Amino acid sequence: PVVANMRWGAVLAALVVLQSCASVEAAKTRIRSGKTPQSSRRQLFAGFMPLMIMRPLASLAVTEYFPPGEETAEFKNLDSKATEFKRKQLEYKKKWESLTNDIVAAKSDDDVVRALQGLRSAFRDTGKGFLPEGVSRDAFLRAVRRKERELEAKGEWQKPVRMEFLDLKMAIDKSQRPMQMGEGPSFG
């Protein structure tokens, strides 16, 4: 039944297109001849109207229908890749949030340096150097800068911590800006 409906839909679409083309050609001819330009413009617009209506409906047409359980091997392969990607992203996000929480809970510069190094290695280990899905660059930087102000008030957040933070921040910023020709991804 789906295939039969699609055939009738294709026939109907072809008839609409042919009628539109005929109306458009007739309107063009009248406009060129100088006869009744206003009604010819209306006819031209009316000729294009079915095409404007059919275009969104064309995207709803199903070219192939597979009942549940009869997916193609290609679909199953792509679905397994998508599932694997989502799983890895969840693990990466969990690790990223854990290390970010370690920074927020840090009591000394050494704790912050270890957490920043862990974040940078996790960032590099993704293979593409991107933040995990659902992690905002700005929210991450706000949390780290809040901790920075707290440790600076205690007289900490010395040069090694600043350098680790700046290295990670530059790698994140570079991964989020469009690449130039011949430029590869940054891995911090």
XYZ file of N, CA and C in Angstrom, residues 70-175:
318
model
N 13.635 -5.326 9.948
C 14.165 -5.653 8.622
C 15.064 -4.523 8.101
N 15.843 -3.927 9.001
C 16.747 -2.856 8.603
C 17.891 -3.419 7.767
N 18.461 -2.556 6.949
C 19.576 -2.984 6.111
C 20.842 -3.083 6.956
N 21.836 -3.732 6.423
C 23.125 -3.858 7.113
C 23.773 -2.482 7.268
N 23.607 -1.638 6.265
C 24.180 -0.281 6.342
C 23.543 0.503 7.491
N 22.209 0.412 7.615
C 21.519 1.098 8.707
C 21.995 0.583 10.052
N 22.098 -0.730 10.187
C 22.546 -1.312 11.454
C 23.969 -0.867 11.785
N 24.833 -0.799 10.758
C 26.205 -0.356 10.964
C 26.241 1.093 11.440
N 25.492 1.958 10.772
C 25.455 3.367 11.164
C 24.841 3.542 12.548
N 23.825 2.759 12.856
C 23.194 2.841 14.165
C 24.162 2.402 15.265
N 24.932 1.357 15.015
C 25.901 0.904 16.024
C 27.010 1.933 16.210
N 27.427 2.587 15.112
C 28.441 3.644 15.236
C 27.906 4.815 16.051
N 26.654 5.195 15.813
C 26.053 6.305 16.558
C 25.930 5.955 18.039
N 25.545 4.731 18.340
C 25.416 4.288 19.724
C 26.780 4.282 20.409
N 27.801 3.813 19.702
C 29.156 3.795 20.259
C 29.651 5.219 20.518
N 29.380 6.138 19.585
C 29.782 7.535 19.758
C 29.109 8.133 20.989
N 27.807 7.892 21.156
C 27.085 8.427 22.308
C 27.643 7.867 23.611
N 27.968 6.570 23.610
C 28.523 5.954 24.807
C 29.865 6.584 25.179
N 30.728 6.770 24.154
C 32.030 7.387 24.407
C 31.883 8.829 24.889
N 30.915 9.557 24.303
C 30.685 10.937 24.724
C 30.215 10.995 26.180
N 29.372 10.052 26.588
C 28.917 10.034 27.976
C 30.067 9.745 28.936
N 30.935 8.800 28.551
C 32.097 8.495 29.387
C 33.029 9.700 29.471
N 33.263 10.332 28.324
C 34.128 11.513 28.265
C 33.546 12.646 29.100
N 32.237 12.862 29.001
C 31.593 13.923 29.766
C 31.695 13.646 31.256
N 31.500 12.380 31.645
C 31.585 12.006 33.055
C 33.006 12.259 33.585
N 34.013 11.873 32.785
C 35.405 12.093 33.192
C 35.701 13.586 33.269
N 35.224 14.351 32.286
C 35.468 15.795 32.250
C 34.854 16.473 33.474
N 33.609 16.118 33.787
C 32.942 16.730 34.935
C 33.606 16.326 36.245
N 34.090 15.097 36.309
C 34.789 14.648 37.516
C 36.063 15.465 37.722
N 36.837 15.660 36.649
C 38.074 16.436 36.767
C 37.777 17.908 37.033
N 36.707 18.438 36.466
C 36.327 19.821 36.749
C 35.941 19.965 38.221
N 35.233 18.973 38.747
C 34.890 18.993 40.173
C 36.137 18.883 41.039
N 37.155 18.153 40.569
C 38.426 18.083 41.297
C 39.083 19.455 41.372
N 38.976 20.234 40.297
C 39.542 21.591 40.312
C 38.792 22.445 41.321
N 37.484 22.362 41.295
C 36.661 23.178 42.196
C 36.918 22.806 43.652
N 37.164 21.534 43.918
C 37.388 21.085 45.291
C 38.862 21.137 45.705
N 39.744 21.552 44.819
C 41.189 21.539 45.100
C 41.526 22.476 46.254
N 42.512 22.057 47.052
C 42.966 22.856 48.193
C 44.320 23.500 47.929
N 45.036 22.987 46.893
C 46.374 23.532 46.626
C 46.628 23.572 45.119
N 47.738 24.212 44.783
C 48.122 24.312 43.377
C 48.394 22.941 42.761
N 48.982 22.050 43.546
C 49.311 20.723 43.019
C 48.053 19.962 42.603
N 46.997 20.079 43.409
C 45.729 19.417 43.059
C 45.162 19.980 41.759
N 45.242 21.300 41.594
C 44.716 21.940 40.389
C 45.539 21.529 39.174
N 46.862 21.498 39.322
C 47.732 21.119 38.198
C 47.417 19.694 37.757
N 47.266 18.767 38.718
C 46.936 17.387 38.366
C 45.601 17.307 37.621
N 44.604 18.040 38.091
C 43.288 18.019 37.440
C 43.362 18.642 36.044
N 44.085 19.750 35.900
C 44.223 20.384 34.580
C 44.973 19.482 33.606
N 46.009 18.795 34.091
C 46.728 17.856 33.227
C 45.816 16.700 32.813
N 44.983 16.229 33.743
C 44.024 15.174 33.408
C 43.018 15.643 32.368
N 42.548 16.882 32.500
C 41.619 17.438 31.519
C 42.280 17.570 30.149
N 43.519 18.028 30.152
C 44.210 18.198 28.876
C 44.471 16.855 28.205
N 44.817 15.841 28.975
C 45.040 14.520 28.363
C 43.711 13.925 27.883
N 42.615 14.144 28.624
C 41.303 13.663 28.174
C 40.894 14.394 26.893
N 41.177 15.676 26.842
C 40.866 16.486 25.661
C 41.653 15.979 24.456
N 42.906 15.639 24.674
C 43.771 15.147 23.607
C 43.387 13.727 23.198
N 42.982 12.905 24.154
C 42.687 11.494 23.891
C 41.407 11.276 23.097
N 40.567 12.310 22.965
C 39.345 12.139 22.174
C 39.681 11.927 20.710
N 40.894 12.309 20.298
C 41.294 12.137 18.911
C 40.947 13.329 18.043
N 40.007 14.139 18.485
C 39.614 15.296 17.695
C 39.801 16.586 18.475
N 40.022 16.479 19.761
C 40.244 17.659 20.565
C 39.017 18.536 20.703
N 37.897 17.962 21.123
C 36.687 18.732 21.326
C 36.174 18.517 22.743
N 35.430 19.493 23.226
C 34.768 19.332 24.510
C 33.687 18.261 24.379
N 33.348 17.608 25.476
C 32.266 16.627 25.392
C 30.941 17.310 25.066
N 30.043 16.560 24.450
C 28.725 17.110 24.147
C 28.014 17.459 25.445
N 27.421 18.637 25.488
C 26.701 19.075 26.667
C 27.544 19.859 27.647
N 28.844 20.012 27.368
C 29.714 20.795 28.237
C 29.962 22.136 27.565
N 29.646 23.183 28.273
C 29.824 24.532 27.746
C 31.212 25.057 28.086
N 31.868 25.622 27.098
C 33.184 26.219 27.312
C 33.087 27.320 28.361
N 32.067 28.158 28.247
C 31.933 29.290 29.158
C 31.657 28.841 30.592
N 30.822 27.844 30.759
C 30.533 27.343 32.107
C 31.793 26.735 32.735
N 32.560 26.015 31.927
C 33.812 25.437 32.424
C 34.774 26.541 32.852
N 34.948 27.561 31.994
C 35.874 28.645 32.324
C 35.404 29.435 33.543
N 34.104 29.625 33.711
C 33.596 30.326 34.904
C 33.961 29.568 36.169
N 33.807 28.244 36.146
C 34.122 27.439 37.333
C 35.608 27.515 37.663
N 36.452 27.433 36.636
C 37.897 27.473 36.876
C 38.323 28.866 37.344
N 37.762 29.896 36.755
C 38.146 31.261 37.159
C 37.667 31.581 38.576
N 36.539 31.024 38.966
C 36.069 31.200 40.340
C 37.088 30.594 41.302
N 37.577 29.397 40.962
C 38.590 28.745 41.798
C 39.898 29.528 41.766
N 40.220 30.091 40.601
C 41.435 30.902 40.461
C 41.388 32.088 41.436
N 40.269 32.797 41.472
C 40.155 33.943 42.390
C 40.270 33.499 43.848
N 39.671 32.337 44.146
C 39.719 31.818 45.520
C 41.155 31.489 45.932
N 41.895 30.815 45.047
C 43.276 30.443 45.387
C 44.210 31.648 45.372
N 43.963 32.613 44.484
C 44.797 33.823 44.470
C 44.633 34.605 45.763
N 43.446 34.578 46.354
C 43.219 35.267 47.621
C 44.047 34.635 48.737
N 44.344 33.341 48.592
C 45.173 32.639 49.582
C 46.657 32.754 49.253
N 46.990 33.391 48.129
C 48.387 33.518 47.735
C 48.866 32.351 46.880
N 47.944 31.581 46.347
C 48.318 30.456 45.490
C 47.961 30.783 44.051
N 47.834 29.768 43.230
C 47.604 29.889 41.776
C 48.850 30.536 41.148
N 49.952 29.847 41.355
C 51.231 30.347 40.872
C 51.422 30.031 39.386
N 52.603 30.306 38.881
C 52.885 30.202 37.448
C 52.605 28.816 36.860
N 52.995 27.707 37.478
C 52.710 26.392 36.866
C 51.212 26.153 36.644
N 50.391 26.605 37.594
C 48.947 26.433 37.456
C 48.430 27.313 36.330
N 48.891 28.569 36.310
C 48.457 29.490 35.246
C 48.831 28.952 33.871
N 50.026 28.404 33.743
C 50.477 27.887 32.443
C 49.645 26.676 32.011
N 49.362 25.773 32.932
C 48.522 24.610 32.604
C 47.133 25.058 32.174
N 46.570 26.012 32.928
C 45.235 26.503 32.593
C 45.235 27.185 31.224
N 46.225 28.026 30.963
C 46.280 28.720 29.673
C 46.484 27.755 28.512
N 47.299 26.713 28.715
C 47.484 25.704 27.658
C 46.156 25.018 27.320
N 45.418 24.625 28.355
C 44.127 23.972 28.129
C 43.136 24.936 27.483
N 43.102 26.165 27.965
C 42.168 27.156 27.411
C 42.481 27.445 25.950
N 43.757 27.567 25.605
C 44.125 27.824 24.204
C 43.755 26.645 23.316
N 43.940 25.424 23.802
C 43.574 24.246 23.016
C 42.059 24.201 22.782
N 41.293 24.522 23.820
C 39.835 24.543 23.680
C 39.416 25.625 22.697
N 39.995 26.817 22.849
C 39.641 27.926 21.948
C 40.005 27.608 20.505
N 41.152 26.994 20.318
C 41.577 26.658 18.959
C 40.678 25.590 18.344
N 40.189 24.670 19.165
C 39.311 23.623 18.624
C 37.941 24.169 18.256
